[in-house]
XYZ file of C-alpha atoms in Angstrom:
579
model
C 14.757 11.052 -4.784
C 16.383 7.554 -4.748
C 19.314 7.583 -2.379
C 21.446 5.502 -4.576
C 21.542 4.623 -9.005
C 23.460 1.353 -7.951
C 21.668 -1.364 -9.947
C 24.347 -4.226 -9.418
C 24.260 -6.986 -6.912
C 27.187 -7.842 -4.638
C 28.231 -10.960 -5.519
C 28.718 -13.482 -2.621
C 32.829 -13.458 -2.184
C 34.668 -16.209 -0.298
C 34.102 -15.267 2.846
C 29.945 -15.914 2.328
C 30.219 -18.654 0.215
C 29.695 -21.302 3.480
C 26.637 -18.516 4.132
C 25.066 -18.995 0.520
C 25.582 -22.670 0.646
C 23.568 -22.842 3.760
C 21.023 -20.465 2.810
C 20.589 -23.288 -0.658
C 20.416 -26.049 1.843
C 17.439 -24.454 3.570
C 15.060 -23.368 0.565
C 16.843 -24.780 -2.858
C 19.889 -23.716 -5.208
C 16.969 -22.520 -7.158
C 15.728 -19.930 -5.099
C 18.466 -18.407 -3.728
C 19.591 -15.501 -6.106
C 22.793 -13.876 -6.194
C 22.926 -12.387 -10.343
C 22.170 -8.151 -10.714
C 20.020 -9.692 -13.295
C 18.086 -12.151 -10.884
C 18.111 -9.622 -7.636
C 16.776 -6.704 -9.613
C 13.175 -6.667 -9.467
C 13.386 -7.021 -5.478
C 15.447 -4.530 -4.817
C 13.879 -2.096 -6.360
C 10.842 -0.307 -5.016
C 8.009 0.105 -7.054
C 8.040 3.422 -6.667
C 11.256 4.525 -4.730
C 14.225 2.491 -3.300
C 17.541 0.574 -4.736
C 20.535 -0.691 -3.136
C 22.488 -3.591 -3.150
C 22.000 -7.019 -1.317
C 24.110 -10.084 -0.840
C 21.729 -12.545 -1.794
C 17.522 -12.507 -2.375
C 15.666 -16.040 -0.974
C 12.680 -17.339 -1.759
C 11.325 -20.058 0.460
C 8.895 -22.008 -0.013
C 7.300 -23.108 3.646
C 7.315 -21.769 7.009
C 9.947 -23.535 7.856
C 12.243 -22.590 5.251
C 11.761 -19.015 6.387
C 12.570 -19.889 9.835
C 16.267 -21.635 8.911
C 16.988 -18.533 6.809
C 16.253 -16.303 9.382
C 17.983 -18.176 11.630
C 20.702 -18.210 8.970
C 20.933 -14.526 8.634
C 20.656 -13.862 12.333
C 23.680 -16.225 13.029
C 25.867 -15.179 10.252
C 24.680 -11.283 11.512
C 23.201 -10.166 8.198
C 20.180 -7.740 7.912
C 17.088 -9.128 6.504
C 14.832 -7.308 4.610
C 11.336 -9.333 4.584
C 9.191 -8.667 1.291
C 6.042 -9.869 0.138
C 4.652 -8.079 -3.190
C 7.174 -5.254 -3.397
C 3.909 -2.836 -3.865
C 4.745 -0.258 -1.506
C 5.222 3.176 -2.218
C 7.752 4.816 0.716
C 10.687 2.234 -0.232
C 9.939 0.031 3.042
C 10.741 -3.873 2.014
C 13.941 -2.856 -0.388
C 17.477 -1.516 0.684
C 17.674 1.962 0.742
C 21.151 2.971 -1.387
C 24.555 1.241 0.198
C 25.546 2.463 3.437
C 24.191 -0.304 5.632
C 27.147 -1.513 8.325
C 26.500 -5.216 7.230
C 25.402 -7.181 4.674
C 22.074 -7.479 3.483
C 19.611 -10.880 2.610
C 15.938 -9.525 0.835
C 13.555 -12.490 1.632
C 11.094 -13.078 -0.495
C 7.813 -14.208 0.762
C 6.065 -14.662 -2.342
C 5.662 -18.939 -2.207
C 4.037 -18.704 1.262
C 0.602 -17.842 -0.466
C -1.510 -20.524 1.754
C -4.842 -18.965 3.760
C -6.488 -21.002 6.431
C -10.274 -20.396 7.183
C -11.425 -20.786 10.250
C -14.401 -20.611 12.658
C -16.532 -21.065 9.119
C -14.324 -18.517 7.882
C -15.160 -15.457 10.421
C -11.359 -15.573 10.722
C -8.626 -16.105 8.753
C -4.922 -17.289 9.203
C -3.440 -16.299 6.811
C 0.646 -16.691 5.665
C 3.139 -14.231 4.818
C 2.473 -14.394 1.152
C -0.881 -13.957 0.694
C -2.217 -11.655 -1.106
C -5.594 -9.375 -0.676
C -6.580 -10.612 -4.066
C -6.512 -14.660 -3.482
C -7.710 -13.776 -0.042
C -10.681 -11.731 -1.373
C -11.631 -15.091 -3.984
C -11.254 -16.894 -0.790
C -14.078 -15.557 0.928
C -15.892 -14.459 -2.149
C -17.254 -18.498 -2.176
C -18.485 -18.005 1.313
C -20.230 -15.315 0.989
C -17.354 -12.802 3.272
C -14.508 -10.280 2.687
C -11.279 -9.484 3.959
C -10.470 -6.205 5.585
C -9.715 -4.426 2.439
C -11.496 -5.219 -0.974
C -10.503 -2.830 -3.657
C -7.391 -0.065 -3.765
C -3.950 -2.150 -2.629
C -5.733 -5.502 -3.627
C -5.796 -4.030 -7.974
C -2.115 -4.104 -7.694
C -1.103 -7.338 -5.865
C -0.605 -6.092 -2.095
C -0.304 -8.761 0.523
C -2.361 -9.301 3.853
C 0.665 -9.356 6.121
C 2.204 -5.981 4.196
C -1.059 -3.864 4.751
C -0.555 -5.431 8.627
C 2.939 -4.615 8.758
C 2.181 -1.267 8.434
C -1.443 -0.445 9.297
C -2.121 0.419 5.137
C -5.582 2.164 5.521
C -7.608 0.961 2.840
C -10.425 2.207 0.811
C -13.211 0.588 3.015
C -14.525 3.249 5.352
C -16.178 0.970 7.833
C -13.225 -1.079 8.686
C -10.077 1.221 9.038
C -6.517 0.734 8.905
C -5.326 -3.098 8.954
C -5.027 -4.596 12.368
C -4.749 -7.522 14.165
C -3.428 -8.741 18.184
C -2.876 -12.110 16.729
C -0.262 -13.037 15.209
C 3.194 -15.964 15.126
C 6.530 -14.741 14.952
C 10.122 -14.771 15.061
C 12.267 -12.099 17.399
C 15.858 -11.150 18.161
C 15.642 -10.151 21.437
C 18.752 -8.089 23.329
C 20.812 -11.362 24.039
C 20.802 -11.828 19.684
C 18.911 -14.816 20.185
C 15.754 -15.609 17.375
C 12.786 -17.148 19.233
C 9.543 -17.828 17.819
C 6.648 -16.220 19.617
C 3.306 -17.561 19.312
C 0.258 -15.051 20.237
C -1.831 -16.370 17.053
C -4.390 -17.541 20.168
C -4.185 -20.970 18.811
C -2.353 -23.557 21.032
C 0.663 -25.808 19.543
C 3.236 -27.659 20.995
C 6.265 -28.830 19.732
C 9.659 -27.342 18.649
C 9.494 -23.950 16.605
C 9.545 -26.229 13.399
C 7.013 -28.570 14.475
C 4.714 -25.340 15.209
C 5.462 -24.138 11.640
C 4.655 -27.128 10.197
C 1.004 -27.806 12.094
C 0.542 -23.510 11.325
C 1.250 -24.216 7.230
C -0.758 -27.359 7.109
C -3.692 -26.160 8.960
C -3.628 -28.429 11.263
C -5.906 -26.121 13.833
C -8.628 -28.287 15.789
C -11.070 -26.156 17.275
C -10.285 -26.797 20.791
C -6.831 -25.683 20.138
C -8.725 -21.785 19.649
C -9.022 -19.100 21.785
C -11.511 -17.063 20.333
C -11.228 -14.196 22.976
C -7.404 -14.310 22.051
C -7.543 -10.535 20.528
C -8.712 -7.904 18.011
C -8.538 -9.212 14.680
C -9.466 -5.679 13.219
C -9.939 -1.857 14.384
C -13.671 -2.367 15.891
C -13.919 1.041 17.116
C -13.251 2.806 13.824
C -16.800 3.268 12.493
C -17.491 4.908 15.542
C -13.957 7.405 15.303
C -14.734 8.123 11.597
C -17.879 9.882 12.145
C -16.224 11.950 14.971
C -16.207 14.762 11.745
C -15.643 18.103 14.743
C -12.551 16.351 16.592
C -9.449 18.080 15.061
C -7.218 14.836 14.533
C -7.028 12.960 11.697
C -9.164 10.069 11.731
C -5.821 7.143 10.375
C -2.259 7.819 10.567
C 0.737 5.209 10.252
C 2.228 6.931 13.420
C -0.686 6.337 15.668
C 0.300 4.385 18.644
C -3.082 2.731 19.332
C -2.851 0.342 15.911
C 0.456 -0.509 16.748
C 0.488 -4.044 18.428
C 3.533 -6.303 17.956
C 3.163 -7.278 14.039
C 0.277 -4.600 13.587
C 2.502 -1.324 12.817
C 5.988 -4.015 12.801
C 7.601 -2.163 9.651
C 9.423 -5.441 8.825
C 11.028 -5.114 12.364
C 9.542 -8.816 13.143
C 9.878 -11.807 10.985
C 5.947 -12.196 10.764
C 5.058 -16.093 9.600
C 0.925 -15.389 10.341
C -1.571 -13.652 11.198
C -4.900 -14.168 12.106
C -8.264 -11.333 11.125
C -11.463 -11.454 11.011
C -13.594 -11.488 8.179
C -17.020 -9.592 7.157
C -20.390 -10.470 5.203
C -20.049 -9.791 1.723
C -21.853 -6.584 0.486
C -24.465 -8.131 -2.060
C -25.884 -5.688 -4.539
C -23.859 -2.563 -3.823
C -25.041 0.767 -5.370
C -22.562 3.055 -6.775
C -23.313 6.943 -7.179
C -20.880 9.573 -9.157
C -20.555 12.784 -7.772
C -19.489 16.063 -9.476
C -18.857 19.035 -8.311
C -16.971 22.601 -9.110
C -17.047 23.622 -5.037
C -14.940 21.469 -2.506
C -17.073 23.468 0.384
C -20.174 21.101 -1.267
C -18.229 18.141 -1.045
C -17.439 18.769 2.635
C -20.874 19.420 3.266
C -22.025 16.069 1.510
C -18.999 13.911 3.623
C -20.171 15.762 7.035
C -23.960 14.541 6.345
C -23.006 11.143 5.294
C -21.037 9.923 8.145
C -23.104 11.941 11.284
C -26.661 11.705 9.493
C -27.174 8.212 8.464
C -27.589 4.695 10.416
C -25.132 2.897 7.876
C -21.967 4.197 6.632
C -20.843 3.800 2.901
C -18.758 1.116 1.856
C -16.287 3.939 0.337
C -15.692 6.962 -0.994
C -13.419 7.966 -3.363
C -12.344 10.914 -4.448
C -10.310 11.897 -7.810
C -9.735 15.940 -9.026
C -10.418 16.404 -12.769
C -6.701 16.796 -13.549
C -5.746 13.325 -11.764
C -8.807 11.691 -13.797
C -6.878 12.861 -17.144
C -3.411 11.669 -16.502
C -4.862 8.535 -15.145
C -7.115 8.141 -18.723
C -3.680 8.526 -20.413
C -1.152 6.897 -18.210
C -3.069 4.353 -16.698
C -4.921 3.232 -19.616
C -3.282 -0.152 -20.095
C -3.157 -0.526 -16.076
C -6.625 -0.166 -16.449
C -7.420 -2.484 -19.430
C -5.165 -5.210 -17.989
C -6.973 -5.433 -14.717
C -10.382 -5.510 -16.358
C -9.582 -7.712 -19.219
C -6.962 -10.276 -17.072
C -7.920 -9.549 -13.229
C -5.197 -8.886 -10.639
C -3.221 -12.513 -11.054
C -1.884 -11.214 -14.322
C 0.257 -8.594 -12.410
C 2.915 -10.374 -11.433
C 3.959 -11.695 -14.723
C 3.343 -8.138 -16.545
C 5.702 -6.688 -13.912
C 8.180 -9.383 -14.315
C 8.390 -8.845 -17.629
C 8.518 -5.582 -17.858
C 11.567 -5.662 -15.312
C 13.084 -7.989 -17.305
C 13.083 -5.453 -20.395
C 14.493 -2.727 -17.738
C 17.226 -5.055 -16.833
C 17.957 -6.057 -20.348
C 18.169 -2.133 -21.161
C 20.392 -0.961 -18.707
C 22.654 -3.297 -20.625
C 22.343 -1.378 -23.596
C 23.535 2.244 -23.299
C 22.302 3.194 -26.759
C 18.705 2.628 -25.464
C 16.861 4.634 -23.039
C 16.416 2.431 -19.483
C 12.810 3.366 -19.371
C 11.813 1.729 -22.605
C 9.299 -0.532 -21.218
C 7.168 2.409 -20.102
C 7.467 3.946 -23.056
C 6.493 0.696 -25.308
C 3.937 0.488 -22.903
C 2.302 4.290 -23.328
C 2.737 3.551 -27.047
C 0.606 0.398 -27.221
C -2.037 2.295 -25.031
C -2.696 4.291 -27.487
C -4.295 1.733 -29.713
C -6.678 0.598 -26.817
C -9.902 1.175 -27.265
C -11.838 3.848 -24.932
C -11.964 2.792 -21.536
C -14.229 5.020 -19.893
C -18.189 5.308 -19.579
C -19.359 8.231 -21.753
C -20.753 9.379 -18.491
C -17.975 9.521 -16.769
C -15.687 11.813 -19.298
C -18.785 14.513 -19.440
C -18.569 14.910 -15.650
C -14.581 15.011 -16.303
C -15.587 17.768 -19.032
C -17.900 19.648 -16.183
C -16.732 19.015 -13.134
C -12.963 19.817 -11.285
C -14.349 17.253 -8.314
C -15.431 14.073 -8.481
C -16.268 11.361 -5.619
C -17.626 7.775 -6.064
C -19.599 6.348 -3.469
C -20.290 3.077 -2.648
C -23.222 2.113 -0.008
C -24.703 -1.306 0.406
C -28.072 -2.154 -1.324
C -29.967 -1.182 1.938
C -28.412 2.331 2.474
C -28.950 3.024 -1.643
C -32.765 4.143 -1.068
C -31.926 6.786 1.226
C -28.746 8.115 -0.126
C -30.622 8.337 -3.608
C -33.499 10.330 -1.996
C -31.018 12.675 -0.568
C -28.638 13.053 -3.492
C -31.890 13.907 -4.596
C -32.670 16.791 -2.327
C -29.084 18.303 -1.553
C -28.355 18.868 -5.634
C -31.898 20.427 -6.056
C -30.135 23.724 -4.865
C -26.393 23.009 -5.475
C -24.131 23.739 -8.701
C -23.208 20.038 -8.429
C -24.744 16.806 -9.831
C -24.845 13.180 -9.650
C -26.104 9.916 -10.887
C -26.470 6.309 -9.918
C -23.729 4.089 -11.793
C -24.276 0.746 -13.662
C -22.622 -2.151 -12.307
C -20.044 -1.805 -15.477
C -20.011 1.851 -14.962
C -19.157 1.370 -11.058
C -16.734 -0.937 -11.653
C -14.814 1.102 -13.973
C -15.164 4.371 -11.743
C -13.169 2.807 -8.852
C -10.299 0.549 -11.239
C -10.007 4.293 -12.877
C -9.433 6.064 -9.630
C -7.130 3.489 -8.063
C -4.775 3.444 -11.732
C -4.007 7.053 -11.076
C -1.621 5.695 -8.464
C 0.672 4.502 -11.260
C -0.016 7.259 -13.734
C 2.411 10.240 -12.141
C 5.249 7.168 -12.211
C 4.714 6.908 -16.058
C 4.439 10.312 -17.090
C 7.520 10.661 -15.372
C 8.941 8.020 -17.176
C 7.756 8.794 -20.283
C 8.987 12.542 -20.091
C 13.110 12.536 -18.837
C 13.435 15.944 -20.642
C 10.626 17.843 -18.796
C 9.965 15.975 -15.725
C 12.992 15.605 -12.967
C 11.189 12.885 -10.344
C 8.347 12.533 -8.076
C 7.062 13.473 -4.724
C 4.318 11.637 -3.539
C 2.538 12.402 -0.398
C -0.081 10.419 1.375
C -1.678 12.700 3.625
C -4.089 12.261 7.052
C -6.178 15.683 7.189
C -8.154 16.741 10.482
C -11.575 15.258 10.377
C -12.712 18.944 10.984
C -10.951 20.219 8.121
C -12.963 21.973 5.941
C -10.175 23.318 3.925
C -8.876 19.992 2.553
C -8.201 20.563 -1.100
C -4.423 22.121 -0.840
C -3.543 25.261 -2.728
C 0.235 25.661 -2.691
C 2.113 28.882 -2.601
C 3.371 30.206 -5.888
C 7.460 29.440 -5.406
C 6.450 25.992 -4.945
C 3.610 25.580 -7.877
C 6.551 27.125 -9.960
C 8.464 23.824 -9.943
C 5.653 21.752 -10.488
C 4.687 20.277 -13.705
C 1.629 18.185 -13.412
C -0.731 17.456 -10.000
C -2.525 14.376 -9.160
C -5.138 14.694 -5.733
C -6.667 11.477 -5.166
C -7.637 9.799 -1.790
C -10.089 8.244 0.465
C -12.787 11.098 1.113
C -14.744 10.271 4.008
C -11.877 8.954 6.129
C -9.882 12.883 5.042
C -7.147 10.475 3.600
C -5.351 12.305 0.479
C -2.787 10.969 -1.735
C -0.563 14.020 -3.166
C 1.430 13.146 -6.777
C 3.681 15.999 -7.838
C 5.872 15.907 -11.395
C 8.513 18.051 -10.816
C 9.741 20.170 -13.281
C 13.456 19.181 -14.829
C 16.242 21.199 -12.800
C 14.653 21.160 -9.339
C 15.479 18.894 -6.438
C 12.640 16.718 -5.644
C 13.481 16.060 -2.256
C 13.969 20.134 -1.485
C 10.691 20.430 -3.231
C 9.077 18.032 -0.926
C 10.648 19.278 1.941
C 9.337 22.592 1.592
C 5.905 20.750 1.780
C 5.782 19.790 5.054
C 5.744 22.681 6.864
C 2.198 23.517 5.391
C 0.879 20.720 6.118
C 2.203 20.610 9.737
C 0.806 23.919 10.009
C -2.697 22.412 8.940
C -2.730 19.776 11.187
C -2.257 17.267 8.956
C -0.001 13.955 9.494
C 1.952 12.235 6.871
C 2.271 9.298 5.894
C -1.484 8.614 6.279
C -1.000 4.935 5.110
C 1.763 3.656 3.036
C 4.326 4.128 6.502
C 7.477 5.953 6.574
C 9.597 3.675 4.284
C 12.658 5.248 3.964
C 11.146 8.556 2.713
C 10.161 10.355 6.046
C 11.231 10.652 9.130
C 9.648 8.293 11.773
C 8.452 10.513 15.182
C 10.443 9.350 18.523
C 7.455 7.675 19.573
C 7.501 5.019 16.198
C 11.550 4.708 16.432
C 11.511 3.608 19.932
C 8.450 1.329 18.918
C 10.740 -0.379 16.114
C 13.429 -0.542 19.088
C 11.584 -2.613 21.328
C 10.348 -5.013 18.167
C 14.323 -5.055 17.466
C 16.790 -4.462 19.656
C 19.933 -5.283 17.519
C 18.497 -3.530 14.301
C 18.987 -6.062 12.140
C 15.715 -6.107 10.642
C 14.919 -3.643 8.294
C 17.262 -0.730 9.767
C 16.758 2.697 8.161
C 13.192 2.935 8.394
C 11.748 6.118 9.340
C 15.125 7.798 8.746
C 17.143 5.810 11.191
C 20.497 4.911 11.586
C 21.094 1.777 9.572
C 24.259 0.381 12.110
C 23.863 -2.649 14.712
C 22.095 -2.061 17.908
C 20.812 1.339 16.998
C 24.054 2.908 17.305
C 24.080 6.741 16.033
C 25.109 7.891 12.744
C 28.000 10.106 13.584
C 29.480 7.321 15.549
């Protein structure tokens, strides 16, 4: 499914050096890369996406981004703006090599900084951030970020999630979203401009702004606090709407798109500011099993329109998903529990370092890391609860639930009630046990990529689907048609269950086309009412409605931010393929 194999660099010829050497006056010789070697774990997705780039730049401040940007801009590269390189559609890494110009990856990475403010209701936080440090943030305050657990076990940034309205596993809160934000446009005339609606006033020069923004230098006076939404207030509310026949989160929904909310890397975004929420203390978790989906509805349908309080989350893994993940994700798993999320970063450098290294080597096979990896998993000990692996052994459904210490009492007494005369069961987690159930579900999202990896001879590529079901839907567990199953070897349905969010992994079998295979997909799903992508955004793996495209062309006139998303053309000013 990648468009392009290419795993070289262009190196900068004579024509760019005077463009490199400004680009190291800006941030650092240091941290301006030009090597295949140095380039390759940027510009390649974690999932999907390769292609080549002229140079990958790191700054280190606010205003270092701004004089490479302004760099790019004036020389008339494209810049593709990364933070984590976590997302699984392609969207911060060059999509194969048939761009018109080229192409600078920035690297936000060194821009971690988060300001609290307002006691820390709010945050401001900077394009490198990530959910995890923001999460310890709070955690000493007693608050949370929008999203807690899912993107935040693998790294994800605040200001990616933003970027592209990433949904989350929080059901209270909805996709991420924010009216307030700083940051730098090309408009029609080609001109970069900085554009402050962060609802803090500064004066000064675009540098001098940066500057006061990265120190923190944010009196009180200086904020508007009726500036803007810092997050999607009315979701609760839309959620429970469980008769309307829309989905209730889609990346292509025009009312959470709002300048860097929805911006697909169109915008160079240097802030943003959210709000914050009181930290769940005590938090019950309860395990679900179940053999009939029709009983699962049922249970999601009471939940959201029958109590005061809605859960904290609800997720959902089929039994088949649970066993790759046990196998595949094992030492995801163990890593995260043993060595938290800040650990991720240098397992994934190093284990791109080994891809590199092999790719160098043709007598080796280029996905030894995964396979070294799979093999030392096997020497971990059990991961798992006991309790967990005999509702594996009994159950083809299973859904965590997490409700705050308040809403436990009720849910138990009802749990209680509904499996008195059900097939299904249920029981109330430990905190160990709880803990484990949602790191388990959320390291299936890495498992299909392993298996893969780990079987070249059976298994041709993937096609992963993130999927937005009605909110009516009843029938929401897919059943494909046989012609399709045929070229499938191994399923994984996982997905946010009360908000009808479903992530779809499919191994397909050696010999097929992944793409065709994907392709012939869609039209089920259209035909169900379902919209896709629910929350990982186009990238460049689907095709972006009119609607989005001419939403990325007002954010960016001249296209020379992130072209090719949703499909697009790739040339300047949005001029057609064919031309």
């Amino acid at each position: 499914m990648t468009a392009s194999t290419n795993t070289t660099s262009r190196t900068a010829g004579s024509t760019d050096n005077a463009f490199i050497h400004r680009l190291q006056q800006a941030v650092g010789r240091k941290y301006v890369l030009t090597k295949a070697s140095a380039t390759y774990r940027f510009r390649r997705g974690y999932r999907f996406g390769m292609g080549d780039v002229l140079a990958v730049v790191r700054p280190g401040s606010l205003i270092e981004l701004w004089r490479v940007a302004q760099a790019c801009v004036d020389a008339g590269k494209i810049v593709i703006m990364q933070a984590a390189n976590t997302g699984l559609t392609g969207g911060s890494t060059p999509d194969g090599n048939d761009y018109d110009r080229e192409i600078v990856l920035i690297s936000t990475q060194r821009m971690a900084t988060v300001h609290l403010i307002g006691e820390g209701k709010q945050v401001v936080c900077l394009p490198g951030a990530t959910l995890h440090e923001l999460e310890e943030r709070l955690g000493k305050i007693g608050r949370e970020p929008h999203s807690v657990i899912g993107s935040s076990c693998i790294g994800a940034s605040v200001l990616g999630g933003v970027s592209n309205n990433s949904g989350g596993a929080l059901v209270q809160r909805g996709p991420a979203f924010t009216e307030m934000a700083l940051f730098g446009q090309v408009g029609p005339d080609g001109q970069l401009r900085l554009v402050n609606h962060l609802g803090i006033h500064f004066t000064g020069t675009p540098e001098e702004i940066l500057a006061d923004v990265e120190a923190g230098r944010i009196p009180e006076a200086a904020i508007d606090w009726h500036a803007g939404r810092g997050h999607d207030d009315g979701y609760a509310t839309h959620v429970r709407d469980v008769d309307a026949a829309t989905p209730a989160r889609f990346n292509a929904d025009p009312h959470r798109w709002h300048e860097a909310a929805g911006c697909a890397g169109k915008l160079v975004v240097f802030a943003v500011r959210l709000d914050t929420f009181p930290a769940n203390k005590n938090p019950s978790v309860f395990y679900i099993g179940t053999n009939d989906t029709y009983e699962l509805e049922d249970l999601r349908r009471h939940i959201l329109t029958r109590f005061d309080e809605l859960p904290i989350a609800g997720e959902y893994i089929h039994r088949d998903a649970f066993n790759i993940a046990e196998t595949y994700g094992k030492d995801t798993f163990a890593i995260i529990r043993m060595m938290g999320t800040r650990f991720l970063p240098m397992f994934f450098g190093w284990k791109s370092r080994i891809d590199i290294t092999m790719q160098r080597l043709p007598l080796l096979p280029s996905n030894l890391s995964d396979v070294l990896l799979q093999f030392i998993s096997r020497f971990l000990p059990k991961q798992l609860p006991n309790r967990m692996c005999d509702y594996r052994d009994r159950f083809e459904h299973h859904l965590m639930m997490k409700v705050s210490a308040e809403m436990a009492a009720p849910v138990r007494e009802w749990l209680e009630v509904f499996f008195a005369k059900s097939g299904g069961d249920w029981f109330e987690c430990t905190p160990d046990e709880g803990k484990r159930a949602f790191l388990h579900r959320f390291a299936a999202a890495g498992a299909a990529i392993r298996y893969r990896a780990v079987h070249p001879q059976e298994a041709q590529d993937i096609v992963a689907l993130d999927v937005a079901l009605r909110r009516n839907d009843r029938e929401w567990f897919e059943t494909l048609p046989p012609e399709i199953e045929e070229k499938i070897i191994v399923k994984l349905y996982y997905g946010h269950f009360f908000c009808h969010v479903m992530h779809q992994d499919y191994v397909v079998r050696k010999g097929h086309d992944a793409m065709a295979v994907e392709h012939s997909m869609l039209p089920g799903l259209d035909a169900r009412g379902a919209r896709y992508p629910a929350e990982h955004n186009v990238g460049h793996l689907y095709d972006a409605p009119e609607e989005m495209l001419a939403h990325y062309r007002s954010l960016d006139p001249c296209n020379c931010f992130n072209p090719g998303i949703g499909k697009a053309t790739k040339k300047r000013n949005w001029v057609a393929e064919s031309v």
